[in-house]
Short mmCIF file of C-alpha atoms and ligand atoms in Angstrom, two decimals:
data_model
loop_
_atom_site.label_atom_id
_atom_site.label_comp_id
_atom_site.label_asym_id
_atom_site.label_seq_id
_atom_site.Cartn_x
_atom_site.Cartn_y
_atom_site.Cartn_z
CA UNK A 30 -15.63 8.65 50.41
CA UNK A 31 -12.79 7.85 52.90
CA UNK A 32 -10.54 5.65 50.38
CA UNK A 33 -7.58 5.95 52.32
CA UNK A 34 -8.93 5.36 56.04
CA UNK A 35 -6.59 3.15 58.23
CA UNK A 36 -3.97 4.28 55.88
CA UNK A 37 -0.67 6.10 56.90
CA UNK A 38 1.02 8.01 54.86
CA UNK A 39 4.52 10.07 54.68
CA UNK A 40 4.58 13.04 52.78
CA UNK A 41 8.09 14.52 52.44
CA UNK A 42 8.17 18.08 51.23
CA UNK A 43 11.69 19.13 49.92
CA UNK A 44 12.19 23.10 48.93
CA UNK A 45 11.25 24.00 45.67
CA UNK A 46 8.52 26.78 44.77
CA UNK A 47 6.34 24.02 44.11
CA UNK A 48 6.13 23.09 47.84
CA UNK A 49 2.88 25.55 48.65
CA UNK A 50 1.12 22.52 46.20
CA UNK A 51 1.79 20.17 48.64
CA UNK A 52 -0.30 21.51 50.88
CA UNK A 53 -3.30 21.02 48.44
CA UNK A 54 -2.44 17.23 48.40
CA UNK A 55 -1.93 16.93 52.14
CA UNK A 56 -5.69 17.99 52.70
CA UNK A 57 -6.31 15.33 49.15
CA UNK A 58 -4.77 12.70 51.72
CA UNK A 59 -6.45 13.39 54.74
CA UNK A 60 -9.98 14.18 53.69
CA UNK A 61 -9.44 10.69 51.68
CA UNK A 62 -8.99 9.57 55.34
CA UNK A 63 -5.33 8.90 55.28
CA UNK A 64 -3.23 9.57 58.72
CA UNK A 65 -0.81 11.52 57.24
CA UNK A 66 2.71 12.36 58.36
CA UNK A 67 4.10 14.80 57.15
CA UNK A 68 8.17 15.60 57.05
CA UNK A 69 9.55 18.41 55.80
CA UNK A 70 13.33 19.38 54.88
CA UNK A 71 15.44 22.46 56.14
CA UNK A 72 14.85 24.07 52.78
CA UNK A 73 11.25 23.37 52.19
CA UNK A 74 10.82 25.43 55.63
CA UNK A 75 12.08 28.38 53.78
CA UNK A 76 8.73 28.48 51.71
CA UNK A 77 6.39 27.27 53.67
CA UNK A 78 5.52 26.79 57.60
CA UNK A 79 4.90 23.66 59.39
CA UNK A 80 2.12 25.35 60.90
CA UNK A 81 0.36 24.54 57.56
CA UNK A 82 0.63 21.20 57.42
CA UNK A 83 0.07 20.64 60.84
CA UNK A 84 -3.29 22.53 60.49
CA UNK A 85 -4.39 20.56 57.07
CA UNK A 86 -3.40 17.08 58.66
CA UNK A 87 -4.09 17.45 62.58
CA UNK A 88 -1.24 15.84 63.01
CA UNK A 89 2.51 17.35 64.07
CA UNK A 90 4.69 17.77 61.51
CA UNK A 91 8.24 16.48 61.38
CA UNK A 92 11.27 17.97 60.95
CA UNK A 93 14.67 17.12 62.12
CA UNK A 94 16.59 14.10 62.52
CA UNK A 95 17.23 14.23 66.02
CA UNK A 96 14.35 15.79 68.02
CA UNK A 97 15.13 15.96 71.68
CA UNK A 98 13.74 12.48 72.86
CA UNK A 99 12.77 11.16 69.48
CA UNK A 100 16.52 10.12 67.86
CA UNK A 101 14.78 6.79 66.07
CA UNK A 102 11.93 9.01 64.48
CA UNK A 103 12.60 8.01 60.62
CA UNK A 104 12.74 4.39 61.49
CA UNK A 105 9.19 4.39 63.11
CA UNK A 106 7.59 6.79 60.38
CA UNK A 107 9.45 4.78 57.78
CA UNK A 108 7.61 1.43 59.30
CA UNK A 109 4.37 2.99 60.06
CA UNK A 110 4.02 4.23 56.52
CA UNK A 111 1.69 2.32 54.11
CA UNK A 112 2.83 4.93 51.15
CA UNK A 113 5.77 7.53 50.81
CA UNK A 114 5.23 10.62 48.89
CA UNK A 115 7.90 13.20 48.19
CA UNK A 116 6.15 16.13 46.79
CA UNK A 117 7.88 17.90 45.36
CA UNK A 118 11.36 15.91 45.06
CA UNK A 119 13.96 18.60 43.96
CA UNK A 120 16.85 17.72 41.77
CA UNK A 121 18.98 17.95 44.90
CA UNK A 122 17.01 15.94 47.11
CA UNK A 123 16.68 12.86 44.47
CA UNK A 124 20.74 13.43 44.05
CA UNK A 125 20.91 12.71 47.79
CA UNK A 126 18.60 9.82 47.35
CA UNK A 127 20.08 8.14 45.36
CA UNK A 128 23.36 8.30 46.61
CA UNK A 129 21.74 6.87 50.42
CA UNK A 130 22.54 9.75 51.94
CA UNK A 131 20.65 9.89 55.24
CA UNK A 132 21.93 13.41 56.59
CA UNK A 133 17.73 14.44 57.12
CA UNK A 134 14.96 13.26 58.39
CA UNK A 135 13.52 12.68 54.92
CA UNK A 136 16.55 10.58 53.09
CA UNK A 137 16.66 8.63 56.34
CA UNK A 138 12.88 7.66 56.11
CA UNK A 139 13.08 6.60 52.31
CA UNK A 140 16.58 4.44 53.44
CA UNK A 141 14.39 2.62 56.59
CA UNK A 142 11.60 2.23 54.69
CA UNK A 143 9.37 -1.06 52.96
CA UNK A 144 6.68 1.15 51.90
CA UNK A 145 6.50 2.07 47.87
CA UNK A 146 7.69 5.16 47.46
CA UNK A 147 6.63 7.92 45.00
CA UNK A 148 8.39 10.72 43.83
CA UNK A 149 7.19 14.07 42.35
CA UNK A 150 9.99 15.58 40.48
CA UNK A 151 9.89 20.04 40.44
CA UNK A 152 12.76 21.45 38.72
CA UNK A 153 14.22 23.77 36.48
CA UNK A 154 13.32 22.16 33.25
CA UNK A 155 17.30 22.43 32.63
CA UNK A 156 17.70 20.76 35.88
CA UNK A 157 15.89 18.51 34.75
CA UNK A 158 17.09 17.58 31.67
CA UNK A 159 20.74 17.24 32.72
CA UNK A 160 21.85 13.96 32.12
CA UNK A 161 23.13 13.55 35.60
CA UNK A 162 19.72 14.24 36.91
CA UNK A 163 18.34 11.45 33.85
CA UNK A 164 21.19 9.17 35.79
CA UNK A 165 19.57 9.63 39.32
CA UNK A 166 16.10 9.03 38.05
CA UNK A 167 16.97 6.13 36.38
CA UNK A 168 18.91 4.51 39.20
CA UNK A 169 15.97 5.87 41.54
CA UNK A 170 13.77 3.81 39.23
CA UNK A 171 15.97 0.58 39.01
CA UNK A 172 16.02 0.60 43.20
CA UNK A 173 11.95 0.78 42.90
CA UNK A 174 11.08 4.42 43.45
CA UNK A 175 8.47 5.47 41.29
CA UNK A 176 8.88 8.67 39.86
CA UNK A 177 6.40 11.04 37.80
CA UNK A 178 6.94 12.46 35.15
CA UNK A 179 7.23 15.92 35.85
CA UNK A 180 5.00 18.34 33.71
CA UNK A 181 5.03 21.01 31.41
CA UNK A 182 4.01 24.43 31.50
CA UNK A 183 4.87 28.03 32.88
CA UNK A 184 8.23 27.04 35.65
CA UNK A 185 9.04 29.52 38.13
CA UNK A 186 10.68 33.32 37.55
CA UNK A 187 9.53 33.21 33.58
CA UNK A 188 11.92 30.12 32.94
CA UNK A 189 9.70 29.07 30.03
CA UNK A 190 7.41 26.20 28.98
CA UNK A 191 9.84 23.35 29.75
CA UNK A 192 9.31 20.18 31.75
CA UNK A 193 9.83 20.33 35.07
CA UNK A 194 6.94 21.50 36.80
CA UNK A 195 5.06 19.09 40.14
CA UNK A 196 2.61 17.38 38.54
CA UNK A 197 -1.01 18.76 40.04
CA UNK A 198 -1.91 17.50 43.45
CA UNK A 199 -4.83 15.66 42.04
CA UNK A 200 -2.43 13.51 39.68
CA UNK A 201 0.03 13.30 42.70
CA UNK A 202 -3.16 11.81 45.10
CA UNK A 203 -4.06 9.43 42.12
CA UNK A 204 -0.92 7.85 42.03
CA UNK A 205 -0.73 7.12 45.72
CA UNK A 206 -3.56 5.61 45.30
CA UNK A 207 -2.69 3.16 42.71
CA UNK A 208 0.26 2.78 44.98
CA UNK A 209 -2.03 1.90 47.94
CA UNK A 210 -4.68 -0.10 46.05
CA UNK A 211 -3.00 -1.01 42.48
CA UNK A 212 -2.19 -4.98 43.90
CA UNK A 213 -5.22 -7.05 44.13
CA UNK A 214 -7.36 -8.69 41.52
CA UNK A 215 -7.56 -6.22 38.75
CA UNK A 216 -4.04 -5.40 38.91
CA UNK A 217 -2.97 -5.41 35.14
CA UNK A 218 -6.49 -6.42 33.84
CA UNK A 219 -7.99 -4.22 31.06
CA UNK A 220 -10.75 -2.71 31.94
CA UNK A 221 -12.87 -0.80 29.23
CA UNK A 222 -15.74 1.65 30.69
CA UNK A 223 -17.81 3.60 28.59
CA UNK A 224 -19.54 6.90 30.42
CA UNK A 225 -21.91 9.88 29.13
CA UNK A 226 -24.09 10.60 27.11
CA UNK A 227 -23.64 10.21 22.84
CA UNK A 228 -25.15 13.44 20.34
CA UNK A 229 -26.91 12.03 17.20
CA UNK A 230 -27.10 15.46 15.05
CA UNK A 231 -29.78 16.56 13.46
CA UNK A 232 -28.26 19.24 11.77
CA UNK A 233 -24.94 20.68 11.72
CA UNK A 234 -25.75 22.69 14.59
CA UNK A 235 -27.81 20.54 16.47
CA UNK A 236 -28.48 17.49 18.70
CA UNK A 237 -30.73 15.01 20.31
CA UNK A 238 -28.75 14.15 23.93
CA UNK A 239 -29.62 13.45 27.47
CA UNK A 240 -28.99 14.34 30.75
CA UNK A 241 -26.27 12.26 31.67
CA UNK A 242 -23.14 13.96 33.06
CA UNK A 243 -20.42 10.88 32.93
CA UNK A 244 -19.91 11.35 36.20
CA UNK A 245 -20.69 7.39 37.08
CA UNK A 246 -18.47 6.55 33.81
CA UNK A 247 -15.42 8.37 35.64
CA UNK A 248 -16.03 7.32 38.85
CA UNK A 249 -16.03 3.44 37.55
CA UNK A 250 -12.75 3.88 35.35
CA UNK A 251 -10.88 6.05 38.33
CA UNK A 252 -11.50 3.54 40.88
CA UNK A 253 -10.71 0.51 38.23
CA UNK A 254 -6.97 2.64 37.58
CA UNK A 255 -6.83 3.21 41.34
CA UNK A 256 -6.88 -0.80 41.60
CA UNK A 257 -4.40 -1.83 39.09
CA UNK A 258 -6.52 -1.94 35.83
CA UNK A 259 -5.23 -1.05 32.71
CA UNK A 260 -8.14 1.47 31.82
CA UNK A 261 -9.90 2.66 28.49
CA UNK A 262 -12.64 5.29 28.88
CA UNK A 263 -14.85 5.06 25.73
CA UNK A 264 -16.88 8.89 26.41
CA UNK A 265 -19.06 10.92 24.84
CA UNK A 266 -19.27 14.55 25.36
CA UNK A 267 -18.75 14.59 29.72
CA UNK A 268 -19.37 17.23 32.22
CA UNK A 269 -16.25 16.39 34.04
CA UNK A 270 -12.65 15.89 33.86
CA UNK A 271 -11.58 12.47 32.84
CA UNK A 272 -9.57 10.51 35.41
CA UNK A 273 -5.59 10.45 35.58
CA UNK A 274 -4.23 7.40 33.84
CA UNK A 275 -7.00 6.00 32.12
CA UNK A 276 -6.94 5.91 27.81
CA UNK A 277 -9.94 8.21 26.88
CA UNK A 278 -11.52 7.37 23.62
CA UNK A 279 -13.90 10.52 22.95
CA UNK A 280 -16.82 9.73 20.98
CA UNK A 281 -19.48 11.17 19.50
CA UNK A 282 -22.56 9.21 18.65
CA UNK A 283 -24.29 6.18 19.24
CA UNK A 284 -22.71 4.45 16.48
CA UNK A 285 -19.39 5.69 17.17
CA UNK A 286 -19.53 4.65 20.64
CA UNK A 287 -20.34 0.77 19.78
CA UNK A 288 -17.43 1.03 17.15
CA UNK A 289 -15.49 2.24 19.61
CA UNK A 290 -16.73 -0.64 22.06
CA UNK A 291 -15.97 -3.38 19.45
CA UNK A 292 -12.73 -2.07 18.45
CA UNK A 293 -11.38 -2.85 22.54
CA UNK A 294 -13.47 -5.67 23.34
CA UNK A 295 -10.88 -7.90 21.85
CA UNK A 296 -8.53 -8.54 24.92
CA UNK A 297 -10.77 -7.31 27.57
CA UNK A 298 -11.16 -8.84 30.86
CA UNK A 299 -14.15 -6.14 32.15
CA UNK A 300 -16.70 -4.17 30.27
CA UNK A 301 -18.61 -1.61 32.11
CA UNK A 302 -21.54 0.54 30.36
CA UNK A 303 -22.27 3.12 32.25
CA UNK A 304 -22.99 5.19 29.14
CA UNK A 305 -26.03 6.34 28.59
CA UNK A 306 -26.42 5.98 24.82
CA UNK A 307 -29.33 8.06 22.77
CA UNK A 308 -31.76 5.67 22.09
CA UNK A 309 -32.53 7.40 18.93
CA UNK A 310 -31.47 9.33 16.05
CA UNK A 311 -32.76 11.55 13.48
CA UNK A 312 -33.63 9.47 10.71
CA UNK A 313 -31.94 12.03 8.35
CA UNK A 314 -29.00 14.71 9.17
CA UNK A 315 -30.13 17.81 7.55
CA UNK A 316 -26.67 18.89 5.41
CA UNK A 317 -27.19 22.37 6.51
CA UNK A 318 -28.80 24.73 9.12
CA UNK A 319 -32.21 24.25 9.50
CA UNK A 320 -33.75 28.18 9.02
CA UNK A 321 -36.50 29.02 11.57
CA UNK A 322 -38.55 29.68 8.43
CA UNK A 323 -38.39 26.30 7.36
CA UNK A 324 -38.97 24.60 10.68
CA UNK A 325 -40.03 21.22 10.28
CA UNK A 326 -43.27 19.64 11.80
CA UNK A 327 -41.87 16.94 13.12
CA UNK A 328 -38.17 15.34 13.19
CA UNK A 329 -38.50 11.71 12.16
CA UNK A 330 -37.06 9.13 14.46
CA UNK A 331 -35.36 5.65 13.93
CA UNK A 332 -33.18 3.57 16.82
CA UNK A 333 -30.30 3.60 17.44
CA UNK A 334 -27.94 0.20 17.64
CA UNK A 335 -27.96 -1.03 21.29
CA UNK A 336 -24.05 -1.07 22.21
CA UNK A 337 -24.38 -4.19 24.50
CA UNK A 338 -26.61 -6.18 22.68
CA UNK A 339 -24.42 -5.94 19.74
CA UNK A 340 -21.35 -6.80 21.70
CA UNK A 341 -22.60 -10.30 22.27
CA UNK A 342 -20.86 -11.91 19.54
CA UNK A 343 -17.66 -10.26 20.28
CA UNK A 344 -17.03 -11.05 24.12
CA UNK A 345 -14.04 -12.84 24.25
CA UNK A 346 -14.74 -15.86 26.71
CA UNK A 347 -14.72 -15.23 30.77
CA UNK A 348 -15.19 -11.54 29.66
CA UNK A 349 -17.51 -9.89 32.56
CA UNK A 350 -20.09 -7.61 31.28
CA UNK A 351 -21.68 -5.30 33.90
CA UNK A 352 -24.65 -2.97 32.22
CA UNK A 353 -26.60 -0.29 33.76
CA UNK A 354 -30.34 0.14 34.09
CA UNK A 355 -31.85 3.45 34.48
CA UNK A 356 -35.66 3.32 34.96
CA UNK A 357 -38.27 5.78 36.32
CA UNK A 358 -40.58 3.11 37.72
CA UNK A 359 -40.08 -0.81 38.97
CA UNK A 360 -36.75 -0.34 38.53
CA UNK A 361 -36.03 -4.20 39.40
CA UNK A 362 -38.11 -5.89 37.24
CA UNK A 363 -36.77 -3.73 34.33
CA UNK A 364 -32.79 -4.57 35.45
CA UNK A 365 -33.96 -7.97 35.52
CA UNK A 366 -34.83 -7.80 32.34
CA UNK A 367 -31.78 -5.71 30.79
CA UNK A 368 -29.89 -8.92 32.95
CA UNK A 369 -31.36 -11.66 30.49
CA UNK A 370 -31.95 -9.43 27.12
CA UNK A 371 -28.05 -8.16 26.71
CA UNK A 372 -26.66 -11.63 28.33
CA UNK A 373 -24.83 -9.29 31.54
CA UNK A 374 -22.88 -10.61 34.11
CA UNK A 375 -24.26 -8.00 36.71
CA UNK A 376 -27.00 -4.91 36.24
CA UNK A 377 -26.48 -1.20 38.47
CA UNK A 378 -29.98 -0.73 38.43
CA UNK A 379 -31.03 2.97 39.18
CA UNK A 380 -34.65 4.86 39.61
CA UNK A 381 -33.49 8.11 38.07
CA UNK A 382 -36.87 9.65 39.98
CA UNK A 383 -35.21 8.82 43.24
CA UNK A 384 -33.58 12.13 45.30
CA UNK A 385 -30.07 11.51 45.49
CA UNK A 386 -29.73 9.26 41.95
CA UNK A 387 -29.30 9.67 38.63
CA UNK A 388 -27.97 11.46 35.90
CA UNK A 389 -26.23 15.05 37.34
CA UNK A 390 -25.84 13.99 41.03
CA UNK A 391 -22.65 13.47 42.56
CA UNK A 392 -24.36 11.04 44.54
CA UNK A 393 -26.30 7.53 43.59
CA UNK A 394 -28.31 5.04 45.09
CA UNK A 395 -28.25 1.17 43.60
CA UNK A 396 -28.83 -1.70 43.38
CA UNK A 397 -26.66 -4.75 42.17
CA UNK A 398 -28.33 -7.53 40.32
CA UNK A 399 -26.41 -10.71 39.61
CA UNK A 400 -27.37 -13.65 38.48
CA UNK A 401 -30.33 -14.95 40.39
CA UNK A 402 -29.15 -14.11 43.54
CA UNK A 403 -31.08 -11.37 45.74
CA UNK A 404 -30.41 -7.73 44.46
CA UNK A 405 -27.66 -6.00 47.01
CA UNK A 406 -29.65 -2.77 47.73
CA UNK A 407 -27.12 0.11 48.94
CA UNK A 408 -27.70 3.41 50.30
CA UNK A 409 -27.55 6.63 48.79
CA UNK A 410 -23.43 6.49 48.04
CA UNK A 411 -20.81 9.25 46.81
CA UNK A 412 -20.31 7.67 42.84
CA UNK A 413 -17.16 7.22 43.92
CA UNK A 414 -18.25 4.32 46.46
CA UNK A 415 -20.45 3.12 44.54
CA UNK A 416 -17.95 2.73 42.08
CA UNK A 417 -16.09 0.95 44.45
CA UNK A 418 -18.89 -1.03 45.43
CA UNK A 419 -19.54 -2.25 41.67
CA UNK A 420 -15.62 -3.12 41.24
CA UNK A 421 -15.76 -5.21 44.83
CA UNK A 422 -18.71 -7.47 43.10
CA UNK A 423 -16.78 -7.76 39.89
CA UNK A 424 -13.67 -9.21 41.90
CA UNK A 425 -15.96 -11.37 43.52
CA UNK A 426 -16.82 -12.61 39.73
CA UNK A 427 -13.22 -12.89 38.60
CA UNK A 428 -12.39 -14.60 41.99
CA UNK A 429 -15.61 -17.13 40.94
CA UNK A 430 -13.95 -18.14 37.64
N1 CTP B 7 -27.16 0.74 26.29
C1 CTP B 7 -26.51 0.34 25.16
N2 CTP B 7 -26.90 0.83 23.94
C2 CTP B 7 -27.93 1.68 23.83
C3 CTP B 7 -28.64 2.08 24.99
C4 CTP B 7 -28.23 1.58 26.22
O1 CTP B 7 -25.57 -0.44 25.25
N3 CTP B 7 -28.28 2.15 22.64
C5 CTP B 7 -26.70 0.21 27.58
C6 CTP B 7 -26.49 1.23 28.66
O2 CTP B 7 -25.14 1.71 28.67
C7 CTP B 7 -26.79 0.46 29.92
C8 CTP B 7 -27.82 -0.55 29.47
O3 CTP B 7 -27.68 -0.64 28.05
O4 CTP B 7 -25.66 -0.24 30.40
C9 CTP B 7 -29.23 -0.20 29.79
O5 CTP B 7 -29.53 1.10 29.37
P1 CTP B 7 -30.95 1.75 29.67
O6 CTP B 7 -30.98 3.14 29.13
O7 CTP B 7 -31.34 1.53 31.09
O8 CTP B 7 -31.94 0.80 28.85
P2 CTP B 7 -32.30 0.67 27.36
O9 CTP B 7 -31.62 -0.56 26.83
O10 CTP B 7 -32.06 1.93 26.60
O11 CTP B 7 -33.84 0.30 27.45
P3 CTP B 7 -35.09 1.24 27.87
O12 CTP B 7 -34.78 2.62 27.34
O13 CTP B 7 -36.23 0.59 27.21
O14 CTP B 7 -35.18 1.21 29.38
#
């Protein structure tokens, strides 16, 4: 899971409060296998040490604009760089920004650089709303910085609940991402991804689920934002956090879920069901609590709609449909099958018996069946390469139309 390997990165740390976050997202950036650089201002050294940084990246930190020996510094960083973070980016530093100064190491960097550059705004949410810091944002943003918004929640020394806070290192590392990886085939394409598992009540109390945690779903509809996609995440009930960026659409049932799916087919370029919809429902929804005294026998079953099949009519032309199949024995055949039966473009076939697959791992271990060809067996994968794996096979589609 090294999404960022051969990758080098600047990450300028100005002084706000906020600046002990960045060294969460420095160890985001390297463990995602980024070389990362990372520069620091006068002021940011006031609240935290180099020594951190230099420990979470391996790498020496930066700090002043003229070094003994090392005068051009910010014009090799600046080249070298394939991204340029400023996290956090205080009112003052963005002032200085986008005026050019180049008195630090930092401005100079951002004025010698081609790399895109993203800012993470941490202010005072009064700071922050001052119109002349709305003027340096918005000039920032004409000259092609990109700039978060920032968030909002408890600011520093019981300021109060306006905006102004870094957004979490987590959305920070997403966006770099996007920044790294947002440009190639998917860029701008809609991708809708459903994930999970659906609840078909039986009372009002109770449901018939499965075991499936979403975590594939996510994975799939990260990695698609990540690339450029313009992501909706149709999910029933997950077991983890929903990925920055992407338009969650939380559903409940089966039948919700295909409403869902045939409400944002229209103008689709991708559909990915990664869902694992309940195959069946309670034939009747009990109106209220079912009392242990009146326990039933049996609950009578009917099936449930099957989300792809039903989609068939309503795939806009050159859409590429990519389904899962989860089996517990020959798990081939049966993707084969799922292949011809809901008319897919590709089938993520899984043996949910297999160590290291299935439903609540972190990890999975697939196989990719298009067309006729040969399936592409892969090896036991973090989801999130596997995701990546899926998404490099449905370029290789889009390239093929
Ligand atoms: N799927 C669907 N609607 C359902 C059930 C499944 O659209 N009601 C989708 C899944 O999201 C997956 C694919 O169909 O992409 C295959 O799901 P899977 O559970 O492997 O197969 P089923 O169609 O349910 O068939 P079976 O249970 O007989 O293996």
């Amino acid at each position: 899971m090294r999404p960022f390997a051969n990758r080098r990165i600047v990450l300028g740390v100005t002084g706000g409060i906020a600046s002990y976050k960045s060294a969460s997202l420095a160890r985001l950036l390297t463990k995602a296998g980024a070389e990362v650089d990372v520069v620091m201002t006068a002021a940011a050294r006031e609240f935290v040490g180099p020594v951190t940084f230099e420990a979470l990246t391996g790498r020496p930190v930066y700090t002043a604009l003229i070094a003994a020996g090392h005068a051009l510094d910010h014009i090799a960083l600046a080249r070298a760089a394939h991204a340029i973070v400023v996290a956090p980016a205080t009112a003052d530093f963005m002032a200085r920004s986008a005026h050019g100064h180049a008195d630090d190491l930092l401005t100079a960097c951002l004025l010698a650089a081609d790399a895109p550059i993203l800012l993470a705004p941490a202010m005072n949410d009064r700071m922050w709303a001052h119109r002349q810091t709305a003027r340096n944002v918005s000039h920032l943003r004409d000259l092609g910085y990109h700039v978060l918004e920032p968030e909002t929640g408890d600011l520093a020394a019981g300021e109060g609940q306006g905006p102004g806070r870094m957004p979490e290192p987590e959305t920070i590392f997403a966006h770099v991402g996007r920044l790294l990886d947002g440009d190639g085939l998917l860029r701008g394409r809609r991708l809708v991804v459903t994930a999970g598992p659906t609840r078909e009540p039986v009372d009002p109390v109770r449901f018939l689920s499965n075991r499936s945690s979403g975590k594939m779903g996510v994975a799939l509809a990260a990695a698609g934002w990540r690339r450029g996609a313009d992501v909706t995440l149709i999910a029933g009930p997950l077991a983890v956090a929903p990925p920055v960026g992407v338009t969650v659409v939380p559903v409940e049932t089966t039948a919700d879920m295909a409403a869902a799916v045939a409400a944002h087919l229209p103008g689709a370029d991708v559909l990915v069901m990664a869902a694992a919809p309940a195959d069946f429902r309670p034939a009747a929804v009990a109106a209220q609590k079912i009392k242990k005294d009146a326990a039933p026998d049996a609950i009578p079953l009917v099936a449930t709609e099957d989300v792809l099949v039903a989609t068939r009519s309503l795939r806009p032309p050159g859409t590429i449909v990519v389904g899962f199949a989860l089996e517990t024995q020959a798990a081939l055949a049966g993707g084969r099958a799922k292949l011809r039966r809901k008319a897919l473009d590709m089938v993520v076939v899984n043996d949910a018996t297999e160590p290291g697959a299935g439903f609540m791992s972190d990890t999975n271990r697939v196989s990719l069946l298009v067309g006729d060809a040969e399936p592409e067996e892969l090896p036991v994968l973090d989801k999130a390469d596997v995701a990546d794996a899926i998404l490099d096979r449905v370029e290789g589609l889009m390239r093929g139309r």
